[in-house]
XYZ file of C-alpha atoms in Angstrom:
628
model
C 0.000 0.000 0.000
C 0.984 3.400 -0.982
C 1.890 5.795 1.866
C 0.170 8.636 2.341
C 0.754 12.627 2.394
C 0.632 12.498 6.252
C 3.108 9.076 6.682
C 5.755 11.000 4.151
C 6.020 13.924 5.992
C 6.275 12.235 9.337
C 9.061 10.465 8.007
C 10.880 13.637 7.110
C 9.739 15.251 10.244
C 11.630 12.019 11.860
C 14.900 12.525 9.954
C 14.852 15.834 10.116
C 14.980 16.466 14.039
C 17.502 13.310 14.646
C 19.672 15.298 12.255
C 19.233 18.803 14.200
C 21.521 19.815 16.882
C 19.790 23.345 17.903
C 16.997 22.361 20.432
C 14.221 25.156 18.943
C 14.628 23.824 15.794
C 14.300 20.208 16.915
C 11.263 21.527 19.213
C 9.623 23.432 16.039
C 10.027 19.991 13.611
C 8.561 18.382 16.289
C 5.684 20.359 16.689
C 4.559 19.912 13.316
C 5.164 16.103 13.657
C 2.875 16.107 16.313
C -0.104 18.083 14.656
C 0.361 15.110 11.982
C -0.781 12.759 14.859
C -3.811 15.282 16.918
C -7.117 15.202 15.675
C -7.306 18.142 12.833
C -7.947 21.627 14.764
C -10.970 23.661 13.269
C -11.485 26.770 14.657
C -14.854 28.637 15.441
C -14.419 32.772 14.711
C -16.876 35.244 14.141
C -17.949 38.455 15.124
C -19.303 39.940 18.562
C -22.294 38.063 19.134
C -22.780 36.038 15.804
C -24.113 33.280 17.715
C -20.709 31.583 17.221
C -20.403 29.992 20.855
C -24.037 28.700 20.142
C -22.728 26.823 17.042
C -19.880 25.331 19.151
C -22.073 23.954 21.710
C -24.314 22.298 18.856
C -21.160 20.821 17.652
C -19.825 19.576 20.952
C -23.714 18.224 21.662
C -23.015 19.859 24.911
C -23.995 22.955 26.312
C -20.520 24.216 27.517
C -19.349 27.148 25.718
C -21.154 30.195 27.275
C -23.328 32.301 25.155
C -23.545 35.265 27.421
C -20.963 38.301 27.837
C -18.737 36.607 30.315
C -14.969 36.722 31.178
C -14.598 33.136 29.176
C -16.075 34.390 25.950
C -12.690 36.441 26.054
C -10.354 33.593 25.856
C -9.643 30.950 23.474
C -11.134 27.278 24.789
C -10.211 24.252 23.085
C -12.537 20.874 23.224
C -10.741 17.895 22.765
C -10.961 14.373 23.176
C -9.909 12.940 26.840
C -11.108 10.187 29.108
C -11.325 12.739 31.745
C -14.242 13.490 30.886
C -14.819 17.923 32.228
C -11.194 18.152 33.204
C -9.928 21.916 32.484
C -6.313 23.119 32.283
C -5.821 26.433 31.776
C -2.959 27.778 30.705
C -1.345 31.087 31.548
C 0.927 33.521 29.436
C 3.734 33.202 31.664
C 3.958 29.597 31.190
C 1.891 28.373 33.836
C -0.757 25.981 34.175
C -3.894 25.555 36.835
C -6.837 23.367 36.807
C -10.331 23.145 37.128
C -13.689 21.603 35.996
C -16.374 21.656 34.860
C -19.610 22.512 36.497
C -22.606 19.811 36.468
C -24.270 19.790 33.081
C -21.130 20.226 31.412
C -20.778 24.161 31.806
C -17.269 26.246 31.989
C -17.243 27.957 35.332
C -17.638 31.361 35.654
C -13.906 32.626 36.950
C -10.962 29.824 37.213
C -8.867 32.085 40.039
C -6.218 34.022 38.248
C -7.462 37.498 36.149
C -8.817 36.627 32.775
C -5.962 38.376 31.320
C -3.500 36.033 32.484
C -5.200 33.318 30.401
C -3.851 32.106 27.447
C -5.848 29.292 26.363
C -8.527 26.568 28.302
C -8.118 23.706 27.310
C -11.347 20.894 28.399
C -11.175 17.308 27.738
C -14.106 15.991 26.954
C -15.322 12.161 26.600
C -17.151 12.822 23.032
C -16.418 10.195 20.191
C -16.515 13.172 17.745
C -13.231 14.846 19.263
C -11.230 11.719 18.590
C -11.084 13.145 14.870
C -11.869 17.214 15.423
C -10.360 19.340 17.978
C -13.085 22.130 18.148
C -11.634 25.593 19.354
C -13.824 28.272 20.480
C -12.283 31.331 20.003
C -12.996 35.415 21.210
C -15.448 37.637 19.138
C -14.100 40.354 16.870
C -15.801 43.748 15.843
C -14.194 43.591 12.386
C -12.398 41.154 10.584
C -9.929 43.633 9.260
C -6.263 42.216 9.383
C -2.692 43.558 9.136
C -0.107 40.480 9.034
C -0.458 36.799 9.716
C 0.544 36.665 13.516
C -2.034 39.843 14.428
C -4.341 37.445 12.641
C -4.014 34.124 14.805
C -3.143 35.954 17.455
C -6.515 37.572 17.715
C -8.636 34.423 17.008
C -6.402 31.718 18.417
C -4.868 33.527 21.835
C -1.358 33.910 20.389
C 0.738 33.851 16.700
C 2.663 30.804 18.373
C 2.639 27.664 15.603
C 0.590 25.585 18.417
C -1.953 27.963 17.801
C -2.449 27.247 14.254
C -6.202 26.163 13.403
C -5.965 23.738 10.263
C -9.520 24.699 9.294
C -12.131 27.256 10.151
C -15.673 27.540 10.364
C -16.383 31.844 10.340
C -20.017 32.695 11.492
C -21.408 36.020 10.015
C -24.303 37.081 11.313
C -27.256 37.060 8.852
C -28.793 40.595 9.614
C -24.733 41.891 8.786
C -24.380 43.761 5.798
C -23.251 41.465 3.258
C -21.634 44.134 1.027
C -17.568 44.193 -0.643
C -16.465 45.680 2.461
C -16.983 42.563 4.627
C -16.205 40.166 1.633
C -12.979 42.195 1.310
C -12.111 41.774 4.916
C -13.050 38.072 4.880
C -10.764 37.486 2.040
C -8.394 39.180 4.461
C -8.534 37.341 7.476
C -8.162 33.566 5.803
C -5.327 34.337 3.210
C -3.564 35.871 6.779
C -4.321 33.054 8.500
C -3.592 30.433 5.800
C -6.806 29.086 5.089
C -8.370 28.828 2.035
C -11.626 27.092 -0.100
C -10.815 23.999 0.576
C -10.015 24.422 4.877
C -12.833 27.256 5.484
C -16.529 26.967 6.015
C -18.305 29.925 6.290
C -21.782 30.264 8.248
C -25.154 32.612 7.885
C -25.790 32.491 11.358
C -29.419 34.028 13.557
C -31.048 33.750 10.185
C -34.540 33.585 11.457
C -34.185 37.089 13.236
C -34.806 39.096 9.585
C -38.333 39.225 11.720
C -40.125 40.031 7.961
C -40.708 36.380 6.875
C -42.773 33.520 8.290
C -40.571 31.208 6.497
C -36.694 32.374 6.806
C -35.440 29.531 4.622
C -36.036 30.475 1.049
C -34.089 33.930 1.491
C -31.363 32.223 3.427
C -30.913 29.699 0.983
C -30.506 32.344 -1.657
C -28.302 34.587 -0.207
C -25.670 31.593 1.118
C -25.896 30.301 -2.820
C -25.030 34.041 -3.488
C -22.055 34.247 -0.663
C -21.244 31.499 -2.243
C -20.919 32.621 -5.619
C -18.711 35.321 -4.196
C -16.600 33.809 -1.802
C -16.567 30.388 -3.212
C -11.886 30.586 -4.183
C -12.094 31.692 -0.192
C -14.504 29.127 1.155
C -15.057 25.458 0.854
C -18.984 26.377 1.426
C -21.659 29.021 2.835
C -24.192 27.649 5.000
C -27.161 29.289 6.434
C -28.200 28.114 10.168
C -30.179 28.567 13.172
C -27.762 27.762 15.949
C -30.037 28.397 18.877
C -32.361 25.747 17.580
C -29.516 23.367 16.893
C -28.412 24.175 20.008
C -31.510 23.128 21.943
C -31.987 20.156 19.661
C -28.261 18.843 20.215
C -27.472 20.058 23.489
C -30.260 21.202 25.550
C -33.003 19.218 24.565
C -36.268 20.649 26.271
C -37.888 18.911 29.104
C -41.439 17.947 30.062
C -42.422 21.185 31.428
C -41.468 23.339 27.696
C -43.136 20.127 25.690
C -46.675 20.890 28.029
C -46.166 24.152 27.364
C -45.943 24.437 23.610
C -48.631 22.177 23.828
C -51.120 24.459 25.359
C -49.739 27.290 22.824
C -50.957 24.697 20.305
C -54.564 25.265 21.937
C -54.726 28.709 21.443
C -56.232 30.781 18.446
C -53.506 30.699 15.391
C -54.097 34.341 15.176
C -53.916 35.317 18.807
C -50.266 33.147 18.947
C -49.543 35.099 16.139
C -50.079 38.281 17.986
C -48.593 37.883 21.111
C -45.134 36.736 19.128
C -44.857 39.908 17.350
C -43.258 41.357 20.661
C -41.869 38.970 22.745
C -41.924 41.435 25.590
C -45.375 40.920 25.560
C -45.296 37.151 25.142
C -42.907 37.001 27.708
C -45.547 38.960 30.338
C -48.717 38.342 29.460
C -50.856 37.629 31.973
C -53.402 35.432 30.109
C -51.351 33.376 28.573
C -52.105 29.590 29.877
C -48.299 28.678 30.369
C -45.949 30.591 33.513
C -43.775 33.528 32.860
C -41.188 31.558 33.320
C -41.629 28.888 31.207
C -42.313 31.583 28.434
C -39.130 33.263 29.267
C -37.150 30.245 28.778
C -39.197 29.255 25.701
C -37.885 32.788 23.955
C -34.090 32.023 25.150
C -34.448 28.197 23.831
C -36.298 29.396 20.763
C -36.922 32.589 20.012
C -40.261 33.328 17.775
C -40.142 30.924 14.870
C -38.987 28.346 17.127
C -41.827 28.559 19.116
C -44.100 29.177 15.972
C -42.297 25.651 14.595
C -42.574 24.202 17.359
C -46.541 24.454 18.142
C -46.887 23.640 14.433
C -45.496 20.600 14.285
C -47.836 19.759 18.275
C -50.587 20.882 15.876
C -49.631 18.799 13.064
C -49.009 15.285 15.185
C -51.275 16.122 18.162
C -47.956 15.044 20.493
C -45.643 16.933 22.300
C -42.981 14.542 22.756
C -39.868 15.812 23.880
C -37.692 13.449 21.546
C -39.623 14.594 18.478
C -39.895 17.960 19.196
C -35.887 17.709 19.028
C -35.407 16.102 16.050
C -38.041 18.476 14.636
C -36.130 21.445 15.611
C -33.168 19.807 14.266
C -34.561 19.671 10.819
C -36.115 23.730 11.019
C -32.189 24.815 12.336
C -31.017 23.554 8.957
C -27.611 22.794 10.785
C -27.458 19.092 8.904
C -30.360 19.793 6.284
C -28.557 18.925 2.467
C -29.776 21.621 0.931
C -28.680 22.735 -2.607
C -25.643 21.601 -4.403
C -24.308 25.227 -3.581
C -25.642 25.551 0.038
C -25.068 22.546 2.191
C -25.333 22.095 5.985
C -22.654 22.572 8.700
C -22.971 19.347 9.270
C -21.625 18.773 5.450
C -19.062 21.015 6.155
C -17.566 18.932 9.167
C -18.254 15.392 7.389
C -16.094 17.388 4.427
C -13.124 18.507 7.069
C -13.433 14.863 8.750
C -12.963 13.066 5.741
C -9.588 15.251 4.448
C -8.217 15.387 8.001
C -4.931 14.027 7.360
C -5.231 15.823 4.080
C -5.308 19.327 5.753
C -3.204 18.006 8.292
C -0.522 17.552 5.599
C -1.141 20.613 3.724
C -0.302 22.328 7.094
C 3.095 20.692 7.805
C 3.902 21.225 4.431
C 3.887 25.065 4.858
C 4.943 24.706 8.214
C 8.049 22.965 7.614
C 9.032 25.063 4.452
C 8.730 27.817 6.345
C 11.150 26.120 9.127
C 13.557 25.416 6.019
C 13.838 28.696 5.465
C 14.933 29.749 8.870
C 18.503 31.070 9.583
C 20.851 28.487 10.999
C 24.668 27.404 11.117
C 27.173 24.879 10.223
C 25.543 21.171 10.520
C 22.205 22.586 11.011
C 22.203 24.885 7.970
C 22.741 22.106 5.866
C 19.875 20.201 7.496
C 17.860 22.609 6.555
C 18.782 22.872 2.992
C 18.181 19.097 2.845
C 14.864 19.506 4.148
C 14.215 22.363 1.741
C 15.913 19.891 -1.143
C 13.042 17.120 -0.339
C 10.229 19.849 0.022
C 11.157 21.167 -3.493
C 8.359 21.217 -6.575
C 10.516 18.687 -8.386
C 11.481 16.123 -6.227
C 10.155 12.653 -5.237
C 7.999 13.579 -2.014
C 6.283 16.586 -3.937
C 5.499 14.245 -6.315
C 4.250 11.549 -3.778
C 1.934 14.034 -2.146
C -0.277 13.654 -4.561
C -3.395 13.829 -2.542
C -2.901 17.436 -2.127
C -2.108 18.286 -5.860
C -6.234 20.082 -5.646
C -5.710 21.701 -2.063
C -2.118 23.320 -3.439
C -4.335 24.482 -6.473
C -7.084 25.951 -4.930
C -5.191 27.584 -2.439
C -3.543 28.906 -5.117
C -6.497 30.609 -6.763
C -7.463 31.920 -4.130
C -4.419 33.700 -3.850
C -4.169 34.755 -7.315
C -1.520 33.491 -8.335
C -3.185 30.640 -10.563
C -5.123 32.527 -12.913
C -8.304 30.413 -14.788
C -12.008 31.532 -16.794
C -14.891 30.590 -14.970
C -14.999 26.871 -16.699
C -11.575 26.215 -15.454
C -12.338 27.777 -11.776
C -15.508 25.675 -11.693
C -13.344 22.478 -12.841
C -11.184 23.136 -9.990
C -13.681 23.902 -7.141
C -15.808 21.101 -7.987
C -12.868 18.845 -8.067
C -11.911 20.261 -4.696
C -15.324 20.090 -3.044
C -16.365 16.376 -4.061
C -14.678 12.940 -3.233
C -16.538 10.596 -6.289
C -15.361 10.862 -9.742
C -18.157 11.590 -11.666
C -19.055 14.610 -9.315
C -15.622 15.723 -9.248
C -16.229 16.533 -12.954
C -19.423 17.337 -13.404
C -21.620 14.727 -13.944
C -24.491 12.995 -12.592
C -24.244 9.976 -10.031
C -24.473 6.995 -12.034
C -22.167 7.606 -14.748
C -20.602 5.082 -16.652
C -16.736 4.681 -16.209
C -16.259 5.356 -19.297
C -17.846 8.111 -19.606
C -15.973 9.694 -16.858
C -12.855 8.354 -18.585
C -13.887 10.360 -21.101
C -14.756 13.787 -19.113
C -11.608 13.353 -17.488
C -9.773 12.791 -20.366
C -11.396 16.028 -22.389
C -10.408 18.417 -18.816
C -7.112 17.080 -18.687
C -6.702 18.866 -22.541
C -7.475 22.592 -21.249
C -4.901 21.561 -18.076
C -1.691 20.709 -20.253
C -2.459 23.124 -22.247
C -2.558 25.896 -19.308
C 0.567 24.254 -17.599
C 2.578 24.176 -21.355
C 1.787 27.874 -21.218
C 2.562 28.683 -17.539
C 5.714 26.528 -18.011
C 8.027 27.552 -14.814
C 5.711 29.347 -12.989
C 3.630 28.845 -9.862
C 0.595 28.649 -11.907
C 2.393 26.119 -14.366
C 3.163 24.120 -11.239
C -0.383 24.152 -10.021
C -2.106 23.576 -13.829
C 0.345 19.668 -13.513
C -0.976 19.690 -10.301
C -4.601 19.631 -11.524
C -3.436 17.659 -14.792
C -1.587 14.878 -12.539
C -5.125 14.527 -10.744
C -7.402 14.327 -13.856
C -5.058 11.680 -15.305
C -5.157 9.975 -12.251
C -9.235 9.904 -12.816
C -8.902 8.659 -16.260
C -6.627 5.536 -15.232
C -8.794 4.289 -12.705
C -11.923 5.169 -14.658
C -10.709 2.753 -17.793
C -9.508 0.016 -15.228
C -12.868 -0.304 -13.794
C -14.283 0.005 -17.319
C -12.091 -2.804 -18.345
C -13.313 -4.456 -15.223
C -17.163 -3.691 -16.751
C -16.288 -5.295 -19.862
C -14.006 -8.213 -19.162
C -17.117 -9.197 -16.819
C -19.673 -8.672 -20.188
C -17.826 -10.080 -22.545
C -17.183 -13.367 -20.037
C -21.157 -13.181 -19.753
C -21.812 -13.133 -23.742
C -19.385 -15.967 -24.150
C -20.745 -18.404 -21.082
C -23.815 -17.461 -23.435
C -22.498 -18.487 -26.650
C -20.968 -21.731 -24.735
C -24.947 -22.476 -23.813
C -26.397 -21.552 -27.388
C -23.405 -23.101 -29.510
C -23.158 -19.941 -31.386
C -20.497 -17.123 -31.669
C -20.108 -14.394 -28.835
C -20.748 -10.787 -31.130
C -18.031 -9.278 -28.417
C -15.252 -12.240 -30.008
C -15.885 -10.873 -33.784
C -12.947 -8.779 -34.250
C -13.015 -5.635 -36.889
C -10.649 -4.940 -39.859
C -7.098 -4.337 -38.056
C -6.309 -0.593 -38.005
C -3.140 1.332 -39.214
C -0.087 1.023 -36.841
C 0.777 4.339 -35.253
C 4.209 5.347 -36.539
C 6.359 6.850 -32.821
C 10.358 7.693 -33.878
C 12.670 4.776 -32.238
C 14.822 7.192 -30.757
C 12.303 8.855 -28.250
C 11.439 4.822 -27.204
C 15.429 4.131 -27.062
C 15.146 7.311 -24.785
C 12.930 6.253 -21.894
C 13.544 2.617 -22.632
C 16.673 3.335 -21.075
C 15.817 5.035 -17.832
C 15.814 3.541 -14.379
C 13.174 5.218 -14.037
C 10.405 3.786 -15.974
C 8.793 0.741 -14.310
C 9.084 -2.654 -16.290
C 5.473 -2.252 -17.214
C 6.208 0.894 -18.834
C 9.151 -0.689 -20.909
C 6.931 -3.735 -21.906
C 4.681 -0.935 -23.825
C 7.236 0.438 -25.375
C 8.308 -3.168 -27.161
C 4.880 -3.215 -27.947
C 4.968 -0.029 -29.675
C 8.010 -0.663 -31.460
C 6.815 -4.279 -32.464
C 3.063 -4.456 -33.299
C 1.984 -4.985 -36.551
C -0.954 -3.013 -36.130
C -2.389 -0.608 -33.720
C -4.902 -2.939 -31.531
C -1.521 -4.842 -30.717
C 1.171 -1.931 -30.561
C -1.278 -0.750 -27.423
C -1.599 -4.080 -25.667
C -5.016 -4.534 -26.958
C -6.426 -8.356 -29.021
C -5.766 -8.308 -32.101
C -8.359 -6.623 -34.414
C -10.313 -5.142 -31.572
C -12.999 -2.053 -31.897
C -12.191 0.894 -32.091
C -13.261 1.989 -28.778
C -11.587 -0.650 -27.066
C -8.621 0.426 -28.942
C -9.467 4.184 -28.028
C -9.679 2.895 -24.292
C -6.241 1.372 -24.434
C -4.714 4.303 -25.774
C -6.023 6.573 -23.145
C -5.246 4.092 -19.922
C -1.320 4.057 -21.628
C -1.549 8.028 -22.314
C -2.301 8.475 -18.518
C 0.313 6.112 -17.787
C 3.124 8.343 -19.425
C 1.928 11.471 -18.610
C 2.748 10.338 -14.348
C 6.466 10.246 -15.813
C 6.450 13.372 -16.988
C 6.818 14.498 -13.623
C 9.380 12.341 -12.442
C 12.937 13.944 -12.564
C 13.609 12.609 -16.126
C 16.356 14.345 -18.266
C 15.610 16.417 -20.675
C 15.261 14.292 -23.524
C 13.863 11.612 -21.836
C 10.804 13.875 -20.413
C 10.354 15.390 -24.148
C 10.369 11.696 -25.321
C 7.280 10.856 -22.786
C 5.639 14.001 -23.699
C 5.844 12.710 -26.856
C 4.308 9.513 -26.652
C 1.462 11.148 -24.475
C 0.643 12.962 -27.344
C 0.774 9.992 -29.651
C -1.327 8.422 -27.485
C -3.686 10.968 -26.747
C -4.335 11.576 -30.590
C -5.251 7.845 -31.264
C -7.447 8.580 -28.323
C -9.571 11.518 -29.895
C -9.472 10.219 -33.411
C -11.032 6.465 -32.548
C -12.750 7.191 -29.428
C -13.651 10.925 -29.209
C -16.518 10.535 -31.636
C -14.673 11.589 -34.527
């Protein structure tokens, strides 16, 4: 098995700091190694009261963050995984540490001893399956977004600009009522590029977007304007969800009792109308005197709730003539939209954190890769100098472990247009994002769920065109380098699409002929066609790669065939006289084939020779199978 991203760079983490003598060098390498091993650290930002702390306690399924104006919604609280299950250690900027825990019910306590300003971070271990894979960090509120360097950036969400401090993804929660204008998307731009996150490491969030206060139904606006944040912040953000945390809150993490259920039942005896009325100021809902449920309950209905929460609520009592506490949670679940599927443009958050589980040692790996670049390029002397250059050496476009991480070849890409320094129309942007965004091959390019390997062979096969030609053109470049990137991906697509293709039709054609066995006739797939003209490839550019280390025995078995076949079905590998497309699919499976050596460190001639073939290749490809 193949090693991944992660497992190479913990390797070179590994050689790295046995080889260093200076002990904050060592210490840095093997901070990084260690992030390669934690669960993946997401961070929760957003502005002064955004409902952001709400959100975290709907993602924790606990109500411990606090949601009021408190000395702890100043100070940066991590949730992660522990046995000790409410254990709290906070940490002070002078280096110390004290302890504490959790109240009952799984709240933070109010004060923890010391002055708030001699926190740096909390840190609560919690017992929660979830936090095995995501660390969860809560951090302060900011009036503005607005940025001016990288370490002012983390170290106003995270606590501090230390590297320990370094989210590898980020969910940002905008409030809904916020003025969505260029200002705020310039400032969001901002804040991730400073903080090194990007579309495919950054979820943003329409938070509070039932409190508009104009519509009955808040859902059919929200979902338009997150498709239209979106469509403007989509090279900055992996997605734009719309939610109502205080109802995923209460669903997940403070699930109402018996006394809320009777009440909302009794609201679902009164007149629609006269409901209606008393909502429209919750002052007045909140102190009515006539109402048949206690001031108190109504005052914790609003805080649970809020007006269409209740209105949901003693619709759906109405609608089932039950008030049952365990439905009336999975019903507000579904009305907070927090893991509704929405449109293909506006998911859930819960999409958003199945999307940052699922790449964890993905992002993981994209972060020690800057991370330890960035350590190459520190100043050092004698032995360690030169273990930095060696790290550099390894870390460099060209060489073997760039080329190995290829599971990151979209993340360096999209990161890269969102920086602007990979430049594409809006067909190629949409190629990328959508390859970035989806794990299965035919909606990585497009196309609907179903679709034949082939036919995503042949997608992949058609994008890969527009990708060579942008890296021939960017030759050198950073965008060059990112264009292969995306090229060594969509070639990557095409070979496994026409294996499992040749799967599909090694199983047919053994079908047809167990057939033909029973019927005593002649299998249709068996007839060959007329043989077809061999391809004519100069000897010299086979010689070339033929002799290269390099280029596995496979490979050089191909080449024979090339130079021997008597006609093309049997220069590619392929029975004698077969059809055309099964020709056309040989040719493509061997064109993706050469184009991976094209990226190995090949001389010269030797890469020209490849490129050369891929184009052969690729040509007998388009004439016999791309409908010409």
């Amino acid at each position: 098995m193949n090693a991944g991203p992660a497992d190479l760079l913990r390797r070179l983490c590994d050689t790295t700091s046995a080889r260093l003598s200076g002990a904050e060098l060592r210490e840095r390498v093997g901070q990084v190694r260690a992030g390669l091993d934690a669960p993946l650290r997401v961070a929760v930002a957003g502005a002064v009261s955004s409902g952001k702390s709400t959100l975290v306690n709907a993602l924790l399924g606990l109500p411990v963050a606090p949601v009021d104006a408190g000395e702890c919604t100043f100070v940066v609280t991590q949730y992660e995984y522990g046995e000790d299950d409410g254990h709290i250690t906070v940490e002070l900027t002078d280096g110390g540490v004290a302890h504490s825990r959790l109240l009952p019910g799984h709240r933070l306590p109010s004060e923890f001893g010391v002055d708030v300003a001699r926190i740096r971070r909390l840190r609560v271990t919690l017992d929660l399956p979830s936090l095995r894979t995501i660390t969860i960090v809560d951090t302060p509120g900011m009036n503005t977004v607005t940025v001016a360097n990288e370490r002012a950036a983390r170290s106003m969400l995270f606590g501090s600009g230390d590297e320990d401090d370094r989210a590898q993804a980020m969910i940002y929660v905008l409030r809904y009522v916020q003025k969505f204008d260029d200002t705020t998307l310039a400032e969001f731009r901002g804040l991730t590029d400073a903080c090194g996150m990007s579309c495919v490491n950054t979820l943003a969030v329409l938070g509070q977007v039932d409190r508009r206060g104009d519509e009955g139904d808040p859902w059919p606006t929200a979902r338009r304007l997150a498709a239209k944040g979106y469509a403007d912040l989509r090279t900055s953000v992996f997605d734009v969800v719309p939610v109502i945390g205080l109802l995923a809150e209460t669903a997940r993490a403070r699930p109402l009792g018996t006394e809320e259920a009777a009440a909302l039942a009794a609201l679902a005896g009164l007149d629609e109308d006269d409901l209606e009325d008393y909502l429209l100021d919750l002052d007045d809902f909140r102190s009515a005197p006539e109402l048949p449920v206690p001031a108190e309950v109504r005052h914790r209905l609003v805080e649970r709730l809020h007006r269409y929460g209740i209105t949901s609520a003693v619709d759906a009592v109405r609608a089932t003539g039950t008030a049952d506490p365990e439905a009336l949670a999975a019903h507000l679940l579904e009305r907070s939209g927090y893991s509704s599927a929405g449109r293909a443009a506006t998911g859930s958050v819960a999409a958003g954190i199945a999307h940052f589980a699922r790449r964890a040692d993905q992002l993981k790996a994209l972060d020690a890769l800057t991370r330890l670049r960035a350590i190459a390029r520190t100043p050092a002397l004698g032995a360690d100098r030169a273990t930095l250059d060696a790290l550099a050496a390894q870390l460099d476009e060209n060489r073997p472990i760039a080329t190995s991480l290829g599971g990151l070849r979209i993340f360096t890409a999209a990161e890269a247009l969102g920086r602007g320094t990979l430049v594409l129309n809006e067909e190629m942007t949409a190629e990328l994002l959508r390859l970035a965004r989806h794990d299965e091959p035919a909606e990585q390019l497009g196309l609907p769920s179903g679709t034949s390997a082939s036919e995503v062979a042949a997608a992949a096969t058609a994008a890969s065109m527009r990708w060579r030609t942008l890296a021939m053109m960017s030759e050198g470049r950073t965008g060059g380098h990112r264009a292969r990137d995306v090229l060594t991906v969509l070639e990557d697509l095409v070979s496994t699409a026409l294996d499992e293709a040749a799967l599909d039709e090694a199983a047919l054609e053994e079908a047809a002929s167990d057939g033909a066995v029973r019927t005593g006739g002649a299998s249709p797939a068996s007839a060959g066609g007329e043989p077809l003209p061999p391809v004519r490839v100069a000897p010299a550019a086979i010689e070339a790669l033929r002799a290269s280390p390099l280029v596995p025995a496979d490979d050089r078995r191909a080449l024979e065939l090339l130079l021997a076949g008597s006609e093309l079905a049997t220069q590619l590998g392929a029975p004698p006289g077969a059809p055309r497309a099964e020709v056309a699919g040989y040719a493509a499976a061997l064109g993706a084939r050469f184009r991976v050596l094209t990226h190995r460190p090949l001389s010269l001639r030797q890469r020209r020779a490849a490129e050369t073939l891929c184009e052969a290749y690729e040509a007998i490809w388009s004439h016999y199978g791309g409908g010409s």
